[in-house]
Coordinates of C-alpha atoms and ligand atoms in Angstrom, one line a residue:
M437 CA 3.8 -22.1 2.4
K438 CA 4.1 -22.2 -1.7
S439 CA 3.1 -18.5 -1.8
L440 CA 6.6 -17.9 -0.3
L441 CA 8.5 -19.3 -3.1
K442 CA 7.1 -16.8 -5.2
L443 CA 9.4 -14.2 -3.4
N444 CA 12.8 -16.0 -4.4
K445 CA 13.1 -13.5 -7.1
Y446 CA 13.9 -11.4 -4.3
L447 CA 16.1 -13.8 -2.8
L448 CA 17.9 -14.2 -5.9
K449 CA 18.6 -10.5 -6.7
Y450 CA 20.6 -10.4 -3.2
K451 CA 22.6 -14.2 -3.7
K452 CA 25.5 -12.7 -2.7
P453 CA 25.0 -10.6 0.4
L454 CA 23.1 -13.6 1.4
F455 CA 26.1 -16.2 1.0
Y456 CA 28.1 -14.5 2.8
G457 CA 25.5 -14.3 5.9
F458 CA 25.2 -17.8 5.6
L459 CA 29.3 -18.2 5.9
F460 CA 29.5 -16.0 8.7
V461 CA 26.5 -18.0 10.3
I462 CA 28.5 -21.7 10.2
L463 CA 32.1 -19.6 11.8
N464 CA 29.9 -17.5 14.0
N465 CA 29.2 -21.3 15.2
L466 CA 32.1 -22.9 14.8
F467 CA 33.8 -20.8 17.3
L468 CA 30.6 -20.9 19.7
I469 CA 31.2 -24.4 20.7
L470 CA 34.7 -23.7 21.6
T471 CA 33.5 -21.2 24.3
P472 CA 32.7 -24.1 26.8
K473 CA 34.8 -26.6 26.1
Y474 CA 37.5 -24.1 27.2
I475 CA 35.7 -23.7 30.5
G476 CA 35.6 -27.4 30.9
E477 CA 39.2 -28.1 30.4
A478 CA 39.2 -25.2 33.0
I479 CA 37.7 -26.7 36.0
D480 CA 39.4 -30.2 35.3
I481 CA 42.4 -28.1 35.8
L482 CA 41.4 -26.6 38.7
K483 CA 40.5 -30.2 40.2
S484 CA 44.1 -31.8 39.9
S485 CA 46.2 -29.1 40.2
V486 CA 46.1 -25.2 40.7
D487 CA 47.9 -24.0 38.0
S488 CA 46.8 -20.0 37.6
K489 CA 48.9 -19.9 34.7
M490 CA 46.9 -22.6 33.1
V491 CA 43.6 -21.5 34.2
F492 CA 44.3 -17.9 32.8
R493 CA 44.8 -19.6 29.5
Y494 CA 41.8 -21.6 29.2
V495 CA 40.0 -18.4 30.2
L496 CA 41.4 -16.2 27.9
L497 CA 41.0 -18.9 25.2
A498 CA 37.3 -19.2 26.2
V499 CA 36.6 -15.3 26.1
G500 CA 38.6 -14.8 22.8
S501 CA 36.4 -17.8 21.3
A502 CA 33.3 -15.6 22.6
F503 CA 34.5 -12.5 21.1
V504 CA 35.4 -14.0 17.2
S505 CA 32.0 -16.0 17.7
G506 CA 30.4 -12.7 18.7
F507 CA 31.8 -10.8 16.2
F508 CA 30.8 -13.4 13.2
M509 CA 27.3 -13.0 14.4
L510 CA 27.8 -9.2 14.1
L511 CA 28.6 -10.0 10.3
V512 CA 25.4 -12.1 9.9
R513 CA 23.1 -9.4 11.0
R514 CA 24.7 -6.7 8.8
S515 CA 24.6 -9.1 6.0
I516 CA 21.4 -10.8 6.3
I517 CA 18.8 -8.2 8.2
I518 CA 20.2 -5.1 6.3
T519 CA 19.4 -7.4 3.2
S520 CA 16.0 -8.2 4.7
R521 CA 15.5 -4.3 4.9
K522 CA 16.4 -3.9 0.9
I523 CA 13.8 -6.7 0.3
E524 CA 11.6 -4.8 2.2
F525 CA 12.0 -1.5 0.5
D526 CA 11.9 -3.4 -3.1
I527 CA 8.6 -5.1 -2.3
K528 CA 7.2 -1.8 -1.2
N529 CA 8.2 -0.1 -4.4
D530 CA 6.5 -3.1 -6.5
F531 CA 3.5 -2.7 -4.5
Y532 CA 2.8 0.6 -4.6
A533 CA 4.0 1.0 -8.2
H534 CA 1.3 -1.9 -8.9
L535 CA -1.6 0.2 -7.0
Q536 CA -0.8 3.1 -9.3
S537 CA -1.1 0.4 -12.0
L538 CA -4.7 -0.9 -11.0
S539 CA -8.2 0.6 -12.2
L540 CA -10.8 2.9 -10.6
T541 CA -13.2 0.2 -9.9
F542 CA -10.0 -1.8 -7.9
F543 CA -10.0 1.2 -5.3
K544 CA -13.9 1.7 -4.9
H545 CA -14.3 -2.2 -3.8
R546 CA -11.4 -2.2 -1.4
S547 CA -11.2 0.0 1.9
T548 CA -8.0 2.4 2.4
G549 CA -7.5 0.8 5.8
D550 CA -7.4 -2.7 4.0
L551 CA -4.8 -1.6 1.6
M552 CA -2.7 0.3 4.3
A553 CA -2.6 -2.8 6.8
R554 CA -1.4 -5.1 3.8
A555 CA 1.3 -2.4 2.7
S556 CA 2.3 -2.0 6.8
N557 CA 1.3 -5.0 8.8
D558 CA 1.6 -8.1 6.0
L559 CA 4.8 -6.5 4.1
S560 CA 6.7 -6.4 7.4
A561 CA 5.5 -9.9 8.4
V562 CA 6.9 -10.8 4.7
R563 CA 10.4 -8.9 5.5
N564 CA 10.3 -11.0 9.3
Y565 CA 10.5 -14.1 6.4
F566 CA 13.5 -12.7 4.7
G567 CA 15.2 -11.4 7.4
P568 CA 15.2 -13.0 11.0
A569 CA 13.4 -16.0 10.1
I570 CA 16.0 -17.0 7.3
M571 CA 19.1 -15.6 10.0
Y572 CA 17.7 -17.6 12.6
S573 CA 16.4 -20.8 10.9
I574 CA 20.4 -21.7 9.3
N575 CA 21.5 -19.8 12.8
T576 CA 19.3 -23.1 14.5
L577 CA 20.3 -25.4 12.0
F578 CA 23.9 -25.4 12.5
R579 CA 23.8 -24.7 16.3
L580 CA 21.9 -28.0 16.6
I581 CA 24.4 -30.0 14.2
F582 CA 27.6 -28.3 15.8
I583 CA 26.9 -28.7 19.4
F584 CA 25.2 -32.1 18.7
S585 CA 28.4 -33.6 17.1
A586 CA 30.3 -31.7 20.4
M587 CA 27.8 -33.4 22.9
V588 CA 28.4 -36.6 20.9
V589 CA 32.2 -36.4 20.9
I590 CA 32.0 -36.1 24.7
S591 CA 29.3 -38.9 25.3
P592 CA 26.6 -40.5 23.3
S593 CA 24.6 -41.8 25.6
L594 CA 24.4 -38.7 27.8
S595 CA 23.4 -36.4 24.5
F596 CA 20.5 -39.0 23.9
F597 CA 19.6 -38.6 27.7
A598 CA 19.4 -34.5 27.3
L599 CA 17.8 -34.3 24.1
L600 CA 15.1 -36.8 25.7
P601 CA 12.5 -33.6 25.6
A602 CA 13.1 -32.6 22.4
P603 CA 10.6 -34.4 20.3
F604 CA 7.8 -33.0 23.2
L605 CA 9.4 -29.5 22.4
S606 CA 8.8 -29.8 19.0
Y607 CA 5.9 -31.2 18.6
S608 CA 4.2 -28.6 21.0
V609 CA 6.3 -25.7 19.4
Y610 CA 3.6 -27.2 16.4
K611 CA 0.4 -27.4 18.0
V612 CA 1.1 -23.8 19.5
G613 CA 2.1 -22.4 16.9
Q614 CA -0.6 -23.6 14.9
M615 CA -2.7 -21.7 17.4
V616 CA -1.5 -18.6 17.2
H617 CA -1.5 -18.6 13.6
A618 CA -4.7 -18.7 13.7
Q619 CA -5.3 -16.3 16.1
T620 CA -2.9 -13.8 14.4
K621 CA -5.3 -14.5 11.2
I622 CA -8.3 -12.6 12.9
L623 CA -6.2 -10.4 14.7
Q624 CA -5.1 -8.9 11.1
Q625 CA -8.6 -9.0 10.4
Y626 CA -9.7 -6.6 13.5
Y627 CA -6.5 -4.0 12.7
G628 CA -8.2 -3.8 9.1
I629 CA -11.5 -3.0 10.8
L630 CA -9.5 -0.4 13.2
T631 CA -7.5 1.1 10.8
T632 CA -10.4 1.6 8.6
R633 CA -12.3 3.3 11.1
V634 CA -9.8 5.9 12.1
Q635 CA -8.9 6.6 8.6
E636 CA -12.7 7.4 7.6
N637 CA -13.0 9.4 10.9
L638 CA -9.9 12.0 10.6
S639 CA -10.4 12.2 6.7
G640 CA -14.4 13.0 7.8
I641 CA -13.5 15.2 10.8
R642 CA -15.0 18.1 9.7
L643 CA -18.3 16.4 9.1
V644 CA -17.9 14.3 12.6
K645 CA -17.7 17.6 14.5
S646 CA -20.4 20.1 12.9
Y647 CA -23.3 16.9 13.4
T648 CA -21.6 17.0 16.7
R649 CA -20.8 13.0 16.5
E650 CA -17.6 13.0 18.7
A651 CA -19.1 11.0 21.4
Y652 CA -20.6 8.7 19.2
E653 CA -17.8 8.2 17.1
Q654 CA -15.2 7.6 20.1
E655 CA -18.0 5.2 21.7
R656 CA -17.7 3.1 18.3
F657 CA -13.9 3.7 18.2
S658 CA -13.6 2.6 21.7
E659 CA -15.8 -0.7 20.8
T660 CA -13.8 -1.6 18.0
N661 CA -10.5 -0.9 20.0
N662 CA -11.9 -3.5 22.8
S663 CA -12.5 -5.9 20.3
Y664 CA -9.2 -5.7 18.9
Y665 CA -7.6 -5.7 22.5
K666 CA -9.4 -8.6 23.4
Q667 CA -8.4 -10.3 20.3
N668 CA -4.5 -9.1 21.1
L669 CA -5.0 -10.5 24.7
K670 CA -6.0 -13.8 23.2
L671 CA -2.8 -14.1 21.2
A672 CA -1.0 -13.1 23.9
R673 CA -2.2 -16.0 26.5
L674 CA -1.5 -18.1 23.4
Q675 CA 2.2 -16.6 23.4
G676 CA 3.0 -17.6 27.0
L677 CA 1.8 -20.9 26.8
F678 CA 4.2 -21.4 24.3
Y679 CA 6.7 -20.0 26.2
A680 CA 5.7 -21.6 29.6
A681 CA 6.1 -25.1 27.9
T682 CA 9.6 -24.6 25.9
T683 CA 11.1 -23.1 29.0
G684 CA 9.7 -26.3 31.2
L685 CA 10.8 -28.7 28.6
L686 CA 14.2 -27.2 28.6
G687 CA 14.3 -27.3 32.5
L688 CA 14.0 -31.0 32.3
S689 CA 16.6 -31.8 29.7
I690 CA 18.8 -30.3 32.6
I691 CA 17.6 -32.3 35.4
I692 CA 18.2 -35.1 33.3
L693 CA 21.5 -34.2 32.2
L694 CA 22.3 -33.5 36.1
W695 CA 20.6 -36.6 37.0
A696 CA 22.3 -39.0 34.6
G697 CA 25.8 -37.0 34.2
G698 CA 26.0 -37.3 38.1
F699 CA 26.4 -40.8 37.9
K700 CA 28.5 -40.9 35.1
V701 CA 31.0 -38.5 36.9
I702 CA 30.7 -40.8 40.2
N703 CA 31.5 -44.0 38.1
A704 CA 34.3 -41.5 36.4
E705 CA 33.2 -42.2 33.3
I706 CA 33.8 -38.3 32.1
T707 CA 34.6 -35.4 34.0
L708 CA 33.3 -32.7 36.2
G709 CA 34.4 -30.0 33.5
Q710 CA 33.0 -32.1 30.6
I711 CA 29.7 -32.1 33.0
A712 CA 29.8 -28.1 32.9
Q713 CA 30.4 -28.0 28.9
F714 CA 27.7 -30.0 28.5
L715 CA 25.3 -27.9 30.7
I716 CA 26.3 -24.8 28.9
Y717 CA 25.8 -26.8 25.4
I718 CA 22.2 -27.1 26.7
G719 CA 22.0 -23.7 27.7
M720 CA 23.2 -22.5 24.3
L721 CA 20.5 -24.8 22.7
S722 CA 18.0 -23.0 24.5
W723 CA 17.2 -20.2 21.9
P724 CA 17.3 -22.2 19.3
L725 CA 15.3 -24.9 20.4
V726 CA 12.6 -22.0 21.6
S727 CA 13.4 -20.2 17.9
I728 CA 12.1 -23.3 15.7
G729 CA 8.7 -22.2 17.4
W730 CA 9.6 -18.7 16.9
I731 CA 10.3 -19.5 13.5
T732 CA 7.8 -21.4 12.6
N733 CA 5.1 -18.7 13.6
M734 CA 7.1 -16.1 11.6
V735 CA 7.2 -18.5 8.6
Q736 CA 3.5 -19.0 8.6
R737 CA 2.8 -15.4 9.4
A738 CA 4.8 -14.9 6.6
A739 CA 2.9 -17.2 4.4
A740 CA -0.6 -15.5 4.9
A741 CA 0.8 -11.9 4.8
N742 CA 2.3 -12.7 1.5
K743 CA -0.7 -14.7 0.1
R744 CA -2.5 -11.7 0.9
L745 CA -0.1 -9.3 -0.7
I746 CA -0.2 -11.8 -4.2
E747 CA -4.5 -11.6 -4.0
I748 CA -3.1 -7.7 -4.8
F749 CA 0.2 -8.0 -6.9
E750 CA -2.3 -11.0 -9.1
T751 CA -5.2 -8.5 -9.7
K752 CA -4.9 -7.5 -13.3
P753 CA -5.5 -3.7 -14.0
E754 CA -8.7 -3.9 -16.0
I755 CA -7.9 -0.9 -18.5
I756 CA -4.7 -1.2 -20.1
D757 CA -3.5 -1.0 -23.8
S758 CA -5.2 -3.9 -25.7
P759 CA -3.7 -6.4 -28.5
E760 CA -4.9 -3.8 -31.1
V761 CA -3.2 -0.6 -29.8
D762 CA -1.4 1.2 -32.8
H763 CA 1.7 2.6 -31.0
A764 CA 2.3 4.6 -34.0
I765 CA -0.5 7.4 -32.7
K766 CA 1.7 9.6 -30.9
T767 CA -0.8 12.5 -30.7
L768 CA -4.5 13.4 -31.2
E769 CA -6.6 16.2 -32.6
G770 CA -9.6 16.0 -30.5
D771 CA -12.6 15.0 -32.9
I772 CA -14.6 12.6 -30.2
A773 CA -17.5 10.9 -31.6
F774 CA -19.7 8.2 -29.6
E775 CA -21.7 5.6 -31.0
N776 CA -24.3 3.8 -29.5
V777 CA -21.9 3.7 -26.3
S778 CA -24.2 1.8 -23.3
F779 CA -22.4 1.6 -20.0
S780 CA -23.4 -0.7 -16.5
Y781 CA -21.0 -0.8 -13.9
P782 CA -19.4 -4.4 -13.6
K783 CA -21.1 -4.6 -10.2
N784 CA -24.5 -4.0 -11.3
P785 CA -24.5 -4.9 -15.2
S786 CA -28.5 -5.1 -15.7
Q787 CA -28.9 -1.4 -14.7
L788 CA -27.5 0.6 -17.8
I789 CA -26.5 3.7 -16.9
L790 CA -26.2 5.3 -20.6
K791 CA -28.0 3.6 -22.9
N792 CA -27.6 4.5 -26.7
I793 CA -25.5 7.3 -26.5
S794 CA -24.2 8.3 -30.2
F795 CA -23.1 12.4 -30.5
R796 CA -19.9 14.1 -32.6
I797 CA -18.0 17.0 -31.7
E798 CA -15.5 18.1 -34.2
K799 CA -11.7 19.4 -32.9
G800 CA -12.2 22.6 -31.1
M801 CA -15.7 22.7 -30.7
K802 CA -16.9 23.4 -27.3
L803 CA -19.6 20.8 -25.7
A804 CA -21.9 21.4 -23.0
I805 CA -23.5 18.6 -21.1
V806 CA -26.8 19.1 -18.7
G807 CA -29.0 16.8 -17.0
A808 CA -30.2 16.4 -13.6
T809 CA -28.3 14.7 -10.7
G810 CA -28.0 11.1 -11.5
S811 CA -28.3 11.5 -15.0
G812 CA -25.3 9.8 -15.8
K813 CA -22.8 13.0 -16.9
S814 CA -20.0 11.9 -15.3
T815 CA -20.3 8.0 -16.1
L816 CA -20.1 9.6 -19.5
V817 CA -17.2 11.8 -19.4
N818 CA -15.2 9.2 -17.2
L819 CA -15.3 7.4 -20.9
I820 CA -13.2 9.5 -22.6
P821 CA -10.0 9.0 -20.9
R822 CA -10.9 5.5 -20.3
L823 CA -11.4 5.7 -16.8
L824 CA -14.3 3.6 -17.5
D825 CA -14.4 1.3 -20.6
A826 CA -18.0 1.8 -22.5
T827 CA -20.2 -1.7 -22.2
Q828 CA -21.5 -1.6 -25.4
G829 CA -20.8 0.4 -28.7
T830 CA -17.8 2.6 -30.2
I831 CA -16.2 5.9 -28.9
T832 CA -13.6 7.5 -30.9
I833 CA -11.1 10.8 -31.4
D834 CA -10.2 11.7 -34.7
G835 CA -12.0 8.7 -35.9
V836 CA -9.4 6.0 -34.2
S837 CA -11.5 3.7 -31.5
L838 CA -10.3 4.4 -28.2
K839 CA -8.9 0.9 -27.8
Q840 CA -6.4 1.8 -30.4
I841 CA -5.0 4.8 -29.1
P842 CA -2.1 4.0 -26.2
L843 CA -3.2 5.0 -23.1
Q844 CA -0.4 7.5 -22.5
T845 CA -0.8 9.6 -25.5
L846 CA -5.2 9.3 -24.9
R847 CA -4.4 10.6 -21.1
K848 CA -1.5 13.0 -22.4
A849 CA -4.1 14.8 -24.7
I850 CA -6.8 15.1 -21.5
G851 CA -7.1 17.9 -19.5
F852 CA -9.6 16.3 -16.8
V853 CA -11.0 17.7 -13.5
P854 CA -12.8 15.2 -12.4
Q855 CA -16.2 16.4 -10.3
D856 CA -14.8 14.9 -7.2
Y857 CA -11.0 16.9 -8.1
F858 CA -8.4 16.3 -5.1
L859 CA -5.5 18.7 -4.4
F860 CA -2.4 17.6 -2.5
S861 CA -0.4 18.4 0.6
D862 CA 2.1 20.2 -1.4
T863 CA 2.6 23.8 -2.7
I864 CA 0.4 25.4 -5.2
R865 CA 2.7 25.3 -7.7
E866 CA 3.4 21.2 -7.4
N867 CA -0.3 21.0 -7.4
I868 CA -0.7 22.9 -11.0
G869 CA 2.5 21.0 -12.6
F870 CA 1.2 17.9 -11.1
G871 CA 2.0 15.2 -13.4
L872 CA 3.9 16.9 -15.6
P873 CA 8.0 16.2 -16.1
N874 CA 9.1 19.9 -16.2
Y875 CA 7.2 23.1 -16.0
S876 CA 8.8 26.6 -15.7
K877 CA 7.6 28.9 -13.9
N878 CA 6.0 31.2 -16.1
D879 CA 3.8 27.5 -17.6
V880 CA 2.1 27.8 -13.9
E881 CA 1.5 31.3 -13.8
Q882 CA -0.2 31.3 -17.3
A883 CA -2.4 28.1 -16.2
A884 CA -3.3 30.4 -13.1
K885 CA -4.2 33.2 -15.5
Q886 CA -6.3 31.2 -17.6
A887 CA -8.4 29.7 -14.6
M888 CA -8.7 32.7 -12.9
I889 CA -7.1 32.2 -9.5
Y890 CA -3.7 34.0 -10.3
E891 CA -5.1 37.0 -8.4
D892 CA -6.2 34.6 -5.3
I893 CA -2.6 33.2 -5.5
L894 CA -0.8 36.2 -5.4
G895 CA -2.7 37.2 -2.1
F896 CA -1.4 34.2 0.2
P897 CA 1.5 34.8 2.2
N898 CA 4.3 32.4 0.0
Q899 CA 1.8 33.1 -3.1
F900 CA 2.5 30.2 -5.6
E901 CA 5.0 28.3 -2.9
S902 CA 2.0 28.5 -0.5
M903 CA 1.3 24.8 1.2
L904 CA -2.4 23.2 0.7
G905 CA -3.7 21.0 3.1
E906 CA -2.9 19.6 6.8
R907 CA 0.3 22.1 6.9
G908 CA -0.7 25.2 5.0
I909 CA -3.8 27.3 3.9
T910 CA -7.3 26.4 3.3
L911 CA -8.4 27.1 0.0
S912 CA -11.9 28.0 -0.8
G913 CA -14.2 25.4 -2.5
G914 CA -14.0 27.8 -6.0
Q915 CA -10.3 28.6 -5.2
K916 CA -9.8 24.6 -5.4
Q917 CA -11.8 23.9 -8.4
R918 CA -9.6 26.9 -10.4
T919 CA -6.5 25.2 -9.1
S920 CA -8.1 21.8 -10.3
I921 CA -8.5 23.4 -13.9
A922 CA -5.4 25.1 -13.6
R923 CA -3.9 21.6 -13.1
A924 CA -5.6 20.7 -16.0
L925 CA -4.8 23.6 -18.5
I926 CA -0.9 23.6 -18.1
R927 CA -1.0 20.3 -19.7
K928 CA -1.9 22.5 -22.9
P929 CA -4.5 19.8 -24.0
K930 CA -6.3 19.1 -26.9
I931 CA -9.4 17.9 -24.7
L932 CA -10.5 19.6 -21.8
I933 CA -13.3 18.0 -19.6
L934 CA -14.5 19.9 -16.8
D935 CA -16.7 18.0 -14.6
D936 CA -19.0 20.6 -12.5
S937 CA -15.7 22.2 -12.0
L938 CA -17.1 25.5 -11.4
S939 CA -19.9 24.9 -9.4
A940 CA -18.2 26.6 -6.2
V941 CA -17.0 29.9 -8.9
D942 CA -19.3 32.6 -9.0
T943 CA -21.4 33.5 -11.9
K944 CA -19.4 36.6 -12.7
T945 CA -15.7 34.9 -12.6
E946 CA -17.2 31.6 -14.3
N947 CA -18.6 33.9 -17.3
S948 CA -15.4 35.4 -17.8
F949 CA -13.3 32.2 -17.7
L950 CA -15.6 31.0 -19.9
N951 CA -15.4 34.0 -22.2
N952 CA -11.8 33.9 -22.0
L953 CA -12.1 30.1 -23.5
D954 CA -12.9 31.6 -26.5
D955 CA -9.1 33.2 -26.7
F956 CA -6.5 30.4 -25.3
A957 CA -8.8 27.3 -26.1
N958 CA -10.0 27.9 -29.7
Q959 CA -8.0 24.8 -31.0
M960 CA -9.1 22.8 -27.4
T961 CA -11.8 20.6 -27.5
V962 CA -14.0 21.4 -24.6
I963 CA -16.6 19.4 -22.5
L964 CA -18.2 21.3 -19.4
I965 CA -20.9 19.7 -17.3
S966 CA -22.9 22.2 -15.7
H967 CA -25.9 22.6 -13.8
R968 CA -26.1 26.2 -14.8
I969 CA -27.9 26.6 -17.8
S970 CA -27.2 30.5 -18.4
S971 CA -23.4 29.7 -18.6
V972 CA -23.3 26.8 -21.9
K973 CA -25.7 29.2 -23.8
N974 CA -22.9 29.8 -26.2
F975 CA -21.7 26.5 -26.3
D976 CA -21.5 25.3 -30.0
K977 CA -23.6 22.0 -28.8
I978 CA -25.5 21.1 -25.7
L979 CA -26.4 17.4 -24.9
V980 CA -29.4 17.1 -22.5
L981 CA -29.2 14.1 -20.5
A982 CA -31.8 12.6 -18.8
D983 CA -32.1 8.7 -17.1
G984 CA -28.8 8.2 -19.2
C985 CA -30.2 8.7 -22.6
I986 CA -29.8 11.9 -25.1
A987 CA -33.0 13.6 -24.5
E988 CA -32.2 16.6 -26.7
Q989 CA -29.2 18.3 -28.2
G990 CA -28.5 21.0 -30.3
T991 CA -27.1 24.7 -30.2
H992 CA -28.8 27.0 -26.9
D993 CA -31.5 28.7 -29.7
E994 CA -32.6 25.6 -31.1
L995 CA -32.9 23.5 -27.7
L996 CA -35.3 26.8 -26.9
A997 CA -37.1 26.6 -30.3
S998 CA -38.1 22.7 -29.5
N999 CA -39.6 24.1 -26.3
S1000 CA -38.8 20.9 -24.3
L1001 CA -36.9 20.0 -21.5
Y1002 CA -34.0 22.2 -22.3
A1003 CA -36.3 25.2 -22.6
E1004 CA -38.0 24.4 -19.5
L1005 CA -35.0 24.2 -17.6
Y1006 CA -33.8 27.4 -18.8
Q1007 CA -37.0 29.2 -17.9
K1008 CA -36.9 27.6 -14.5
Q1009 CA -33.4 28.9 -14.2
L1010 CA -34.2 32.2 -15.3
L1011 CA -37.3 32.8 -12.6
E1012 CA -34.6 31.7 -10.1
D1013 CA -32.3 33.7 -11.1
E1014 CA -34.6 37.2 -11.4
L1015 CA -36.1 35.9 -7.7
T1016 CA -32.6 35.7 -6.0
A1017 CA -31.7 39.1 -7.7
M1018 CA -35.1 40.7 -6.1
E1019 CA -34.0 39.4 -2.4
Ligands
LIG836 P1 -24.4 14.4 -10.7 O1 -24.6 15.7 -11.4 O2 -25.0 14.6 -9.4 O3 -23.0 14.7 -10.8 P2 -24.2 12.8 -13.0 O4 -25.3 13.4 -14.0 O5 -22.8 13.0 -13.0 O6 -24.6 13.4 -11.4 P3 -23.1 10.0 -12.5 O7 -22.5 10.2 -11.4 O8 -22.8 9.9 -13.6 O9 -24.6 11.4 -12.4 O10 -24.3 8.7 -12.0 C1 -24.9 8.1 -13.0 C2 -25.7 6.7 -12.6 O11 -24.6 5.9 -12.2 C3 -26.1 7.1 -10.6 O12 -27.4 6.2 -10.6 C4 -25.3 6.6 -9.4 O13 -26.0 5.9 -8.4 C5 -24.5 5.4 -10.8 N1 -23.4 5.1 -10.3 C6 -22.0 6.1 -10.0 N2 -21.2 5.6 -9.8 C7 -21.3 4.4 -9.4 C8 -20.2 3.4 -9.1 N3 -18.9 3.5 -9.4 N4 -20.5 2.5 -9.0 C9 -21.9 1.6 -9.5 N5 -23.2 2.7 -9.8 C10 -22.5 4.2 -10.1
LIG837 MG1 -21.6 14.3 -11.6

């Protein structure tokens, strides 16, 4: 329950509409208790004399008070429920903004389905707390106070009898509510599993189809769905029990009232009209009494859901500006040095993925990294924009440690095309301009030309405005890679990092891209990871990684002369090229 207190700041933001809502609840209940009173009086008049004028007057008063009370209820909903929607909107924005700030490792260890469930189900449970739960609890409170006072005025003893079952009602509501809560928690977990399964399946639909796993996947989904269904049924049964208990106890109230009240009427202690009035009051209490259980449920669910949200909110981004950051650094030149850098992933700290990496490239130099798959190439370049932080050693740019450079400055200076690049379901233009606050048509075209994708784009039906993804065209692997390169180039970065970004591009296009690089990127420090040695021949420096260590470094000629790993790789690839040429 404590977790909900953390949400007070959202309530404070909307204290005005909430205050009005509170006021309207009081007014609503004030008029509500008048209706039964007028009906009761109308009945008593009927008993003594049939004065149609008087009856009409009371009926009019009853209808009028019901109408006014209804009107205030409308205002209650307008103020409180609408506020709850606004709060939901605020939390959603905060949640999303927080997710964006979290580090890569966070997302590696969380399933998308789980995060989605938190952002949808948990958030709406919290909204229920702000809206319906708050509204019904103040409403219930005032209704109980008002109606109970009205009843006591008529007959204290009858009020006592009529409300005799109320404590049992509260207790059973509480007990069943607890069971419902436990079951809701289980259900939420099943829902998370279900959404993860669907999400993975739809993202990997191409694979599912090509391996003809549709039937198998269908079966797996059906199993998960079945467990979810069974848990849902359990919840429905519990809720059924809840309503049976509440309505049963309320029925008991009415029977007691008729029995005890009947005697009082016979003894002329109260009138028939007052009994009618009492009956209507009990009817009016039925919903608030039931809603106590309902609210308990809602608040409990909200508390559990909020705990799950807080867990995310309290996860601190691991990579942030460190205290020693120097905000005066606004631009970078691109002189990069690694000094004895080692790295291990937090999940497996004993396994060093990079070991004692030291090298230096000056501004404007072109560095190539080659090495077997899994040798640590991607990990190494991820350290430069601080997508990962080195475990040991220092990395400097322009002689300044990465930790001293503001993250904003650092990442702005780097054009990074990750190995698992991603394009959004948006236009090609938006995909290339991604991340820039403003850019011209010319900028996009120039970047496209530099990335050698311009001609391809002109061939698409809507050219730069063509939509990509689900609702648009599908690019080939090589086209996707070049679009991602254009996205990096439009930022005119000081440092360009291409992680195997030309693997799906044909050798001819790759070579002309790399040749052009010398023209438009002569001031740019370039780091290229490649499996194709022929494409890195002309680079200023080549690092050969093996098992997380730099096995060799130098120029193409130097490395060939040393006659080791690199030379071996080169000979092998030459041979392969010759063989393919002969085919
Ligand atoms: P490739 O040529 O296939 O792209 P690479 O040289 O880029 O390979 P890396 O991706 O840097 O290799 O991976 C180096 C090692 O780090 C591998 O053994 C890999 O299993 C491990 N690794 C990569 N990412 C993670 C991660 N998030 N958590 C734990 N280990 C990881
Ligand atoms: Mg890699």
